[in-house]
């Protein structure tokens, strides 16, 4: 990284997940691969470790895991339509020029704005003189929120959806069309009929950060549901035609309450890669004291699974961060019970635990375990319930930390192997189940010796293969 993290004395600071050089970070924005480099922009407050005065921070990478800090890309302009913040948006290449579409905030108005960069490394940005490029939400719709964008090219036009909601009805995404990226006309709600919310049973006030894209022979819409605060990240998989989307299947992208506002992009090899904001779970006061807040998830590759649901697997590039390797092959667990994996420990760790077939009962991996056993973060796959649990209720003796039991239902067939793929980065735990689904949690053990790993299985389970790697930092010196 070009700028050293100012807070390295904070032992909860992740080392292989991206964080801002200092202070506040939230949503990943403007993800794009351009002239060979990956660019990640992000919602950033350069004035403190709290949400406010939102700018666009910027980082660049050649491999999705090592990041260079770049100069701040967008700052609020006191005289402009973004005086109070440059909220979330996307980057596209429009007529050969890198262009950001973001939400400018001024007073009670949140409206789409543009900026362009002609630099090879996208280091400087110029705002469009006609900002905002849409003057108001559609006047005939009783919208709640109106912000955040997703863009695609179709026939000879540009289209975008803006995150929104209809008063009393729930979230929606509103479709606009443009021939030149500057003049936009309202088309309809992404869901027919005219202007409708997705469903009257949607409890969200609105949908933030819509992300709409083709994947295989399907279309996917990911939204961050909001109701005076983040609720959940949901996906829909379905058919798209004539500016309308008909979902056939829906689910939760990541049931972790700390995972929010993800965005994805298609890289030059055609993979759809998603990053999300990993929020803190400690008090605002603790965040201010630490001098930083928020991290970006590991890169996740999206797919459509055989059952039609949305799949997510860790990008193979993450392997570059592996250092010391320990392997316990055919680890004998025939007695059942809890086995401390003595050679495997740490708080910057990748752990891959594989069974040839799912154990009949429950597999439990505990990470960030303190020596006296009082603190541990529990990961369980319960075969009989077909669910993955990530339990942080015993993760820390600190009392100003949110904790909970996160649950993901996903069946693993009896004749296929069970892979629990765990990434531990100081205060972040990301768990992938069979490279198909993921849960994320925050955890802040009080004890400095909370680096242990244990494995627990029922008596009927005999053998597991365990690989563990220490992970290197993701910064570049
Ligand atoms: N964060 C941004 C908004 C978006 C929200 C503001 C989601 O654009 O709706 O920082 O976390």
PDB file of C-alpha atoms and ligand atoms in Angstrom, residues 26-27 43 51 54 87-88 103 147-148 208-209 260-261 277, ligand 1:
ATOM      1  CA  UNK A  26     -18.364   1.765   3.555  1.00  0.00           C
ATOM      2  CA  UNK A  27     -19.718   0.513   0.201  1.00  0.00           C
ATOM      3  CA  UNK A  43     -17.442   5.286   0.224  1.00  0.00           C
ATOM      4  CA  UNK A  51     -20.034   7.968   8.551  1.00  0.00           C
ATOM      5  CA  UNK A  54     -18.759  10.966   2.057  1.00  0.00           C
ATOM      6  CA  UNK A  87     -22.890   8.497  -2.498  1.00  0.00           C
ATOM      7  CA  UNK A  88     -22.644   5.115  -4.175  1.00  0.00           C
ATOM      8  CA  UNK A 103     -25.516   9.854  -6.300  1.00  0.00           C
ATOM      9  CA  UNK A 147     -30.116   6.506  -4.883  1.00  0.00           C
ATOM     10  CA  UNK A 148     -27.360   4.174  -6.112  1.00  0.00           C
ATOM     11  CA  UNK A 208     -30.043   0.493  -1.880  1.00  0.00           C
ATOM     12  CA  UNK A 209     -27.170  -0.406  -4.176  1.00  0.00           C
ATOM     13  CA  UNK A 260     -23.811  -5.076   3.152  1.00  0.00           C
ATOM     14  CA  UNK A 261     -23.941  -3.021  -0.051  1.00  0.00           C
ATOM     15  CA  UNK A 277     -18.674  -3.795   2.730  1.00  0.00           C
TER      16      UNK A 277
HETATM   17  N1  LIG B   1     -24.315   3.933   1.435  1.00  0.00           N
HETATM   18  C1  LIG B   1     -24.233   5.059   0.586  1.00  0.00           C
HETATM   19  C2  LIG B   1     -25.511   5.166  -0.129  1.00  0.00           C
HETATM   20  C3  LIG B   1     -26.044   3.802  -0.040  1.00  0.00           C
HETATM   21  C4  LIG B   1     -25.604   3.345   1.310  1.00  0.00           C
HETATM   22  C5  LIG B   1     -23.945   6.274   1.438  1.00  0.00           C
HETATM   23  C6  LIG B   1     -25.542   1.861   1.490  1.00  0.00           C
HETATM   24  O1  LIG B   1     -25.325   5.585  -1.469  1.00  0.00           O
HETATM   25  O2  LIG B   1     -27.418   3.778  -0.240  1.00  0.00           O
HETATM   26  O3  LIG B   1     -22.678   6.155   2.044  1.00  0.00           O
HETATM   27  O4  LIG B   1     -24.668   1.495   2.529  1.00  0.00           O
END
